[in-house]
Amino acid sequence: MTESIIIDCDPGVDDAAALLLAFPSTELEILGITAVAGNIPLEKTEANARFVCELAGRSDIRVLQGCGRPLLYPQRAGVTVHGEDGLGDIGLQRSSSPPAERAAIDFIINQVRAAPGEVTIAVLGPMTNIAVALAIDPGIAPLIKRIVFMGGAAFCKGNVTERAEFNFYFDPHAAQAVVASGIPMVMFGLDVTHKAIITPERTERLKRLGRIGAVAADMLTSYGAGDPCLHDPCVIAYLIEPEIFSGVEGFVEVDVQSDLAMGQSIVSVSQRELAGRTPNCLVMTDVDHDRLFALLEERYARFLAQAA
Ligand code: BDR
Ligand code: CA
């Protein structure tokens, strides 16, 4: 059975790698891609989303623009490891198609309402779009099948501050609103994504897979020099082959109070910490990283087969 998904993202090199993993995967029906400000400003994330679709011959997939800044903070600085253009500055031509419609929030609401209980949202960036959709139409919360997201750091240090991971740090208020929504959730924080390491051997193998593999390898090599972790593709890989990952049930909250820990994910697991609360999230902690990279290779190879 295929899973209907909306991919909410801020491409971003690892977001792009995740989109390329999703496109040839018949387990997934991609309803659309919603872009958000994060790694780089919104004009670039939405243009990159369109570019990745064109690169993969998937301009049939709808791309929509969402929020251009976090809920409460003014525009924040992104992440330099993705390069100026957000795709590793490897000389890729920009998309020549017109900018995507500014309709991501309505798109999310309408898709969920059209198929109650059937739509999964894969969140690969700050959670602003989802939080706004939930604020505009709170009635969609019980209708969303599940949210599988990259964000947070449950039992390890952050990557922006000692405490906070980038996606949660960029828009902590959105992250807290979403994790408190009651929607079933699966979390891919740094606990697990820091175990998915991009090595030269792994990018070399991708290079053998035609144009898509070569572009992905070049982007990941450039990005990997600053952040060697394959974060966002873990979310898509889980939707295709969940057995690659393992984790624990926990109650996730996001710190939005303290300067020191702003954006920190606080994850309660023991009965004592839970104090009667029911876990709201499956928190991933481990990955079979060889299998993850083998899946990436196998799916990127499908573009080669399609081109033949
Ligand atoms: C997350 O931040 C971004 O830089 C990546 O795209 C990923 O979503 C990792 O902390
Ligand atoms: Ca991302």
Short mmCIF file of C-alpha atoms and ligand atoms in Angstrom, two decimals:
data_model
loop_
_atom_site.label_atom_id
_atom_site.label_comp_id
_atom_site.label_asym_id
_atom_site.label_seq_id
_atom_site.Cartn_x
_atom_site.Cartn_y
_atom_site.Cartn_z
CA MET A 1 0.00 0.00 0.00
CA THR A 2 1.31 3.47 -0.82
CA GLU A 3 1.51 6.21 1.79
CA SER A 4 0.27 9.67 0.76
CA ILE A 5 2.76 12.31 1.87
CA ILE A 6 3.34 16.03 1.83
CA ILE A 7 7.04 16.87 2.05
CA ASP A 8 7.57 20.10 3.98
CA CYS A 9 11.19 21.20 3.58
CA ASP A 10 13.88 23.89 3.30
CA PRO A 11 16.24 22.59 0.60
CA GLY A 12 19.08 22.49 1.67
CA VAL A 13 21.43 19.75 0.47
CA ASP A 14 20.15 16.94 2.69
CA ASP A 15 16.55 17.99 1.96
CA ALA A 16 17.38 17.69 -1.75
CA ALA A 17 18.91 14.25 -1.15
CA ALA A 18 15.69 13.29 0.67
CA LEU A 19 13.48 14.49 -2.21
CA LEU A 20 15.57 12.46 -4.65
CA LEU A 21 15.07 9.43 -2.42
CA ALA A 22 11.30 9.95 -2.31
CA PHE A 23 10.72 10.54 -6.05
CA PRO A 24 11.46 7.05 -7.39
CA SER A 25 9.98 5.27 -4.36
CA THR A 26 6.68 3.67 -5.32
CA GLU A 27 5.80 3.15 -1.65
CA LEU A 28 5.08 6.89 -1.52
CA GLU A 29 2.51 9.05 -3.26
CA ILE A 30 3.85 12.61 -3.11
CA LEU A 31 0.89 14.98 -2.90
CA GLY A 32 3.10 18.06 -3.00
CA ILE A 33 6.17 19.80 -1.63
CA THR A 34 5.77 22.78 0.68
CA ALA A 35 8.77 25.05 1.15
CA VAL A 36 9.66 26.99 4.29
CA ALA A 37 12.41 29.40 5.32
CA GLY A 38 15.21 27.66 7.19
CA ASN A 39 18.62 26.70 5.88
CA ILE A 40 18.32 29.64 3.48
CA PRO A 41 15.57 32.19 2.81
CA LEU A 42 12.22 31.07 1.37
CA GLU A 43 12.87 32.41 -2.18
CA LYS A 44 15.78 30.01 -2.37
CA THR A 45 14.20 26.99 -0.67
CA GLU A 46 11.18 27.09 -2.97
CA ALA A 47 13.39 27.64 -6.05
CA ASN A 48 15.58 24.73 -4.97
CA ALA A 49 12.55 22.50 -4.49
CA ARG A 50 11.44 23.30 -8.06
CA PHE A 51 14.98 22.78 -9.31
CA VAL A 52 15.27 19.34 -7.71
CA CYS A 53 11.92 18.34 -9.25
CA GLU A 54 13.12 19.47 -12.70
CA LEU A 55 16.46 17.71 -12.27
CA ALA A 56 14.65 14.47 -11.53
CA GLY A 57 12.09 14.90 -14.33
CA ARG A 58 9.33 15.37 -11.75
CA SER A 59 7.96 18.81 -12.58
CA ASP A 60 4.54 17.19 -12.29
CA ILE A 61 4.89 17.44 -8.49
CA ARG A 62 3.37 20.61 -7.05
CA VAL A 63 5.69 22.92 -5.13
CA LEU A 64 4.14 25.60 -2.89
CA GLN A 65 5.62 28.44 -0.90
CA GLY A 66 4.91 28.61 2.80
CA CYS A 67 6.21 30.82 5.59
CA GLY A 68 9.12 33.19 5.05
CA ARG A 69 10.12 33.52 8.69
CA PRO A 70 9.59 31.84 12.06
CA LEU A 71 6.44 32.48 14.12
CA LEU A 72 7.89 34.90 16.65
CA TYR A 73 11.47 35.57 15.69
CA PRO A 74 12.36 37.94 12.88
CA GLN A 75 14.19 36.39 9.91
CA ARG A 76 17.01 34.27 11.31
CA ALA A 77 20.37 33.25 9.91
CA GLY A 78 20.41 29.88 8.17
CA VAL A 79 23.11 27.26 7.89
CA THR A 80 26.26 28.00 5.91
CA VAL A 81 27.13 24.34 5.24
CA HIS A 82 24.48 24.30 2.50
CA GLY A 83 26.31 27.07 0.63
CA GLU A 84 25.06 30.42 -0.68
CA ASP A 85 22.63 28.77 -3.06
CA GLY A 86 21.53 26.13 -0.55
CA LEU A 87 22.59 23.26 -2.80
CA GLY A 88 26.28 23.19 -2.02
CA ASP A 89 27.45 25.88 -4.50
CA ILE A 90 28.47 23.25 -7.00
CA GLY A 91 27.48 25.36 -10.02
CA LEU A 92 23.94 24.07 -10.59
CA GLN A 93 21.74 26.08 -12.99
CA ARG A 94 18.80 27.63 -11.18
CA SER A 95 15.27 26.72 -12.11
CA SER A 96 13.76 28.82 -14.89
CA SER A 97 10.16 28.02 -13.98
CA PRO A 98 8.05 30.77 -12.35
CA PRO A 99 8.05 31.01 -8.54
CA ALA A 100 5.70 28.60 -6.81
CA GLU A 101 2.29 29.75 -5.62
CA ARG A 102 2.18 31.18 -2.08
CA ALA A 103 -0.39 28.65 -0.99
CA ALA A 104 1.38 26.04 1.13
CA ILE A 105 -0.83 26.47 4.19
CA ASP A 106 -4.11 26.11 2.29
CA PHE A 107 -2.60 23.21 0.40
CA ILE A 108 -1.78 21.34 3.62
CA ILE A 109 -5.24 22.01 5.07
CA ASN A 110 -7.07 21.04 1.87
CA GLN A 111 -5.09 17.85 1.31
CA VAL A 112 -5.68 16.70 4.89
CA ARG A 113 -9.39 17.52 4.74
CA ALA A 114 -9.75 15.76 1.38
CA ALA A 115 -8.37 12.49 2.78
CA PRO A 116 -9.03 12.35 6.54
CA GLY A 117 -6.66 10.01 8.35
CA GLU A 118 -4.62 9.26 5.24
CA VAL A 119 -2.08 12.05 4.86
CA THR A 120 1.38 11.82 6.40
CA ILE A 121 3.49 14.97 6.63
CA ALA A 122 7.25 14.53 6.33
CA VAL A 123 8.83 17.61 7.90
CA LEU A 124 12.46 18.22 6.95
CA GLY A 125 12.83 21.82 8.09
CA PRO A 126 11.55 24.25 10.74
CA MET A 127 7.92 23.48 11.61
CA THR A 128 6.49 26.94 10.81
CA ASN A 129 4.21 25.83 7.94
CA ILE A 130 2.66 23.05 10.00
CA ALA A 131 2.16 25.23 13.06
CA VAL A 132 0.44 27.91 10.95
CA ALA A 133 -1.80 25.33 9.24
CA LEU A 134 -2.78 24.02 12.70
CA ALA A 135 -3.45 27.58 13.92
CA ILE A 136 -5.63 28.44 10.94
CA ASP A 137 -7.53 25.16 11.00
CA PRO A 138 -7.08 23.33 14.33
CA GLY A 139 -9.63 20.78 13.15
CA ILE A 140 -7.05 19.13 10.90
CA ALA A 141 -4.98 17.82 13.85
CA PRO A 142 -7.01 14.63 14.39
CA LEU A 143 -7.23 14.13 10.61
CA ILE A 144 -3.46 13.93 9.98
CA LYS A 145 -2.25 10.34 9.86
CA ARG A 146 1.16 11.15 11.32
CA ILE A 147 4.03 13.59 11.23
CA VAL A 148 7.49 12.15 10.68
CA PHE A 149 10.07 14.85 11.24
CA MET A 150 13.75 15.70 11.40
CA GLY A 151 14.33 17.89 14.41
CA GLY A 152 15.59 17.99 17.96
CA ALA A 153 18.24 16.13 19.92
CA ALA A 154 16.70 13.90 22.56
CA PHE A 155 19.66 12.43 24.41
CA CYS A 156 22.61 14.21 22.81
CA LYS A 157 23.95 17.73 22.31
CA GLY A 158 22.53 20.19 19.81
CA ASN A 159 24.22 21.34 16.63
CA VAL A 160 23.45 25.07 16.82
CA THR A 161 23.80 25.55 20.55
CA GLU A 162 24.88 23.06 23.18
CA ARG A 163 21.20 22.21 23.65
CA ALA A 164 19.36 22.83 20.39
CA GLU A 165 19.22 21.28 16.95
CA PHE A 166 18.82 23.64 13.96
CA ASN A 167 15.20 22.97 12.89
CA PHE A 168 13.89 23.32 16.45
CA TYR A 169 16.16 26.28 17.20
CA PHE A 170 15.10 28.18 14.07
CA ASP A 171 11.42 28.13 15.09
CA PRO A 172 11.05 26.71 18.61
CA HIS A 173 7.52 28.03 19.07
CA ALA A 174 6.33 26.26 15.93
CA ALA A 175 8.05 23.05 17.02
CA GLN A 176 6.38 23.18 20.44
CA ALA A 177 2.96 23.89 18.90
CA VAL A 178 3.30 20.89 16.61
CA VAL A 179 4.61 18.40 19.17
CA ALA A 180 1.80 19.44 21.52
CA SER A 181 -0.88 18.93 18.85
CA GLY A 182 -1.74 15.32 19.65
CA ILE A 183 -0.88 14.17 16.12
CA PRO A 184 0.99 10.81 16.11
CA MET A 185 4.68 11.60 15.61
CA VAL A 186 7.99 10.00 14.76
CA MET A 187 11.10 12.02 15.58
CA PHE A 188 14.43 11.83 13.79
CA GLY A 189 16.69 13.95 15.95
CA LEU A 190 20.47 14.17 16.03
CA ASP A 191 20.52 11.01 18.20
CA VAL A 192 19.92 8.96 15.08
CA THR A 193 20.99 11.24 12.21
CA HIS A 194 24.47 11.63 13.70
CA LYS A 195 24.88 7.90 13.07
CA ALA A 196 24.29 8.29 9.32
CA ILE A 197 27.68 9.52 8.19
CA ILE A 198 28.47 10.67 4.67
CA THR A 199 31.86 9.17 3.80
CA PRO A 200 33.95 9.55 0.62
CA GLU A 201 33.34 5.84 -0.13
CA ARG A 202 29.60 6.35 0.04
CA THR A 203 29.57 9.44 -2.20
CA GLU A 204 31.89 7.65 -4.67
CA ARG A 205 29.31 4.90 -5.01
CA LEU A 206 26.55 7.44 -5.72
CA LYS A 207 28.71 9.00 -8.46
CA ARG A 208 28.38 5.84 -10.52
CA LEU A 209 24.62 6.31 -10.78
CA GLY A 210 24.35 8.75 -13.68
CA ARG A 211 23.49 12.44 -13.50
CA ILE A 212 21.27 12.31 -10.40
CA GLY A 213 23.80 10.23 -8.46
CA ALA A 214 26.65 12.51 -9.56
CA VAL A 215 24.81 15.70 -8.57
CA ALA A 216 23.79 14.20 -5.23
CA ALA A 217 27.37 13.05 -4.61
CA ASP A 218 28.79 16.51 -5.40
CA MET A 219 26.23 18.28 -3.20
CA LEU A 220 26.78 15.85 -0.33
CA THR A 221 30.56 16.12 -0.62
CA SER A 222 30.42 19.92 -0.41
CA TYR A 223 27.91 19.85 2.47
CA GLY A 224 29.57 16.90 4.20
CA ALA A 225 32.76 18.91 4.67
CA GLY A 226 30.83 21.04 7.19
CA ASP A 227 28.18 18.60 8.42
CA PRO A 228 28.83 14.96 7.57
CA CYS A 229 25.37 13.72 8.60
CA LEU A 230 22.60 12.54 6.31
CA HIS A 231 19.78 14.06 8.39
CA ASP A 232 16.65 14.54 6.28
CA PRO A 233 16.82 11.40 4.12
CA CYS A 234 16.32 9.38 7.33
CA VAL A 235 12.70 10.58 7.42
CA ILE A 236 11.99 9.41 3.88
CA ALA A 237 13.93 6.17 4.37
CA TYR A 238 11.76 5.43 7.42
CA LEU A 239 8.59 5.83 5.35
CA ILE A 240 9.98 3.37 2.81
CA GLU A 241 11.72 0.87 5.10
CA PRO A 242 10.97 1.50 8.80
CA GLU A 243 12.92 -1.59 9.91
CA ILE A 244 16.19 0.26 9.27
CA PHE A 245 15.55 2.33 12.41
CA SER A 246 14.80 1.74 16.06
CA GLY A 247 13.80 3.99 18.92
CA VAL A 248 11.82 4.53 22.10
CA GLU A 249 8.42 5.94 22.95
CA GLY A 250 8.68 9.26 24.75
CA PHE A 251 6.99 12.53 25.58
CA VAL A 252 8.57 15.37 23.60
CA GLU A 253 8.45 19.05 24.53
CA VAL A 254 10.42 22.00 23.21
CA ASP A 255 11.93 24.69 25.44
CA VAL A 256 10.60 28.11 24.47
CA GLN A 257 11.35 29.83 27.79
CA SER A 258 15.02 29.98 28.56
CA ASP A 259 17.75 31.80 26.64
CA LEU A 260 20.23 29.05 27.39
CA ALA A 261 18.11 26.16 26.17
CA MET A 262 15.81 27.81 23.60
CA GLY A 263 14.71 25.16 21.10
CA GLN A 264 15.99 22.24 23.14
CA SER A 265 13.93 19.08 22.83
CA ILE A 266 13.08 17.68 26.24
CA VAL A 267 12.23 14.01 25.97
CA SER A 268 10.76 12.06 28.88
CA VAL A 269 11.01 8.31 28.68
CA SER A 270 11.01 6.78 32.16
CA GLN A 271 7.81 6.36 34.18
CA ARG A 272 9.20 8.85 36.66
CA GLU A 273 9.77 11.51 33.98
CA LEU A 274 6.52 10.78 32.24
CA ALA A 275 4.67 11.27 35.52
CA GLY A 276 1.44 9.88 34.16
CA ARG A 277 1.68 11.47 30.70
CA THR A 278 1.22 9.25 27.67
CA PRO A 279 4.15 9.29 25.20
CA ASN A 280 3.39 11.51 22.19
CA CYS A 281 6.21 10.44 19.91
CA LEU A 282 8.34 7.54 18.72
CA VAL A 283 11.84 8.90 19.22
CA MET A 284 14.38 7.29 16.90
CA THR A 285 17.79 6.54 18.33
CA ASP A 286 19.45 4.04 16.02
CA VAL A 287 19.94 3.24 12.35
CA ASP A 288 21.42 0.46 10.28
CA HIS A 289 23.54 2.99 8.39
CA ASP A 290 24.83 0.54 5.78
CA ARG A 291 21.27 -0.35 4.88
CA LEU A 292 20.30 3.34 4.77
CA PHE A 293 23.04 4.17 2.26
CA ALA A 294 22.28 0.99 0.29
CA LEU A 295 18.65 2.17 0.03
CA LEU A 296 19.79 5.57 -1.21
CA GLU A 297 21.94 3.90 -3.86
CA GLU A 298 19.23 1.50 -4.88
CA ARG A 299 16.66 4.29 -5.31
CA TYR A 300 19.01 6.72 -7.09
CA ALA A 301 19.87 3.88 -9.49
CA ARG A 302 16.21 3.87 -10.54
CA PHE A 303 16.72 7.25 -12.26
CA LEU A 304 19.40 5.57 -14.35
CA ALA A 305 17.01 2.79 -15.30
CA GLN A 306 14.29 5.33 -16.17
CA ALA A 307 16.67 7.30 -18.41
CA ALA A 308 17.74 4.16 -20.33
C1 BDR B 1 18.70 19.93 10.00
O1 BDR B 1 19.11 21.27 9.76
C2 BDR B 1 19.36 21.47 8.40
O2 BDR B 1 20.59 22.07 8.19
C3 BDR B 1 19.25 20.14 7.71
O3 BDR B 1 18.64 20.31 6.44
C4 BDR B 1 18.43 19.31 8.64
O4 BDR B 1 17.05 19.43 8.34
C5 BDR B 1 19.77 19.22 10.80
O5 BDR B 1 19.96 19.85 12.05
CA CA B 2 16.24 20.44 6.25
#
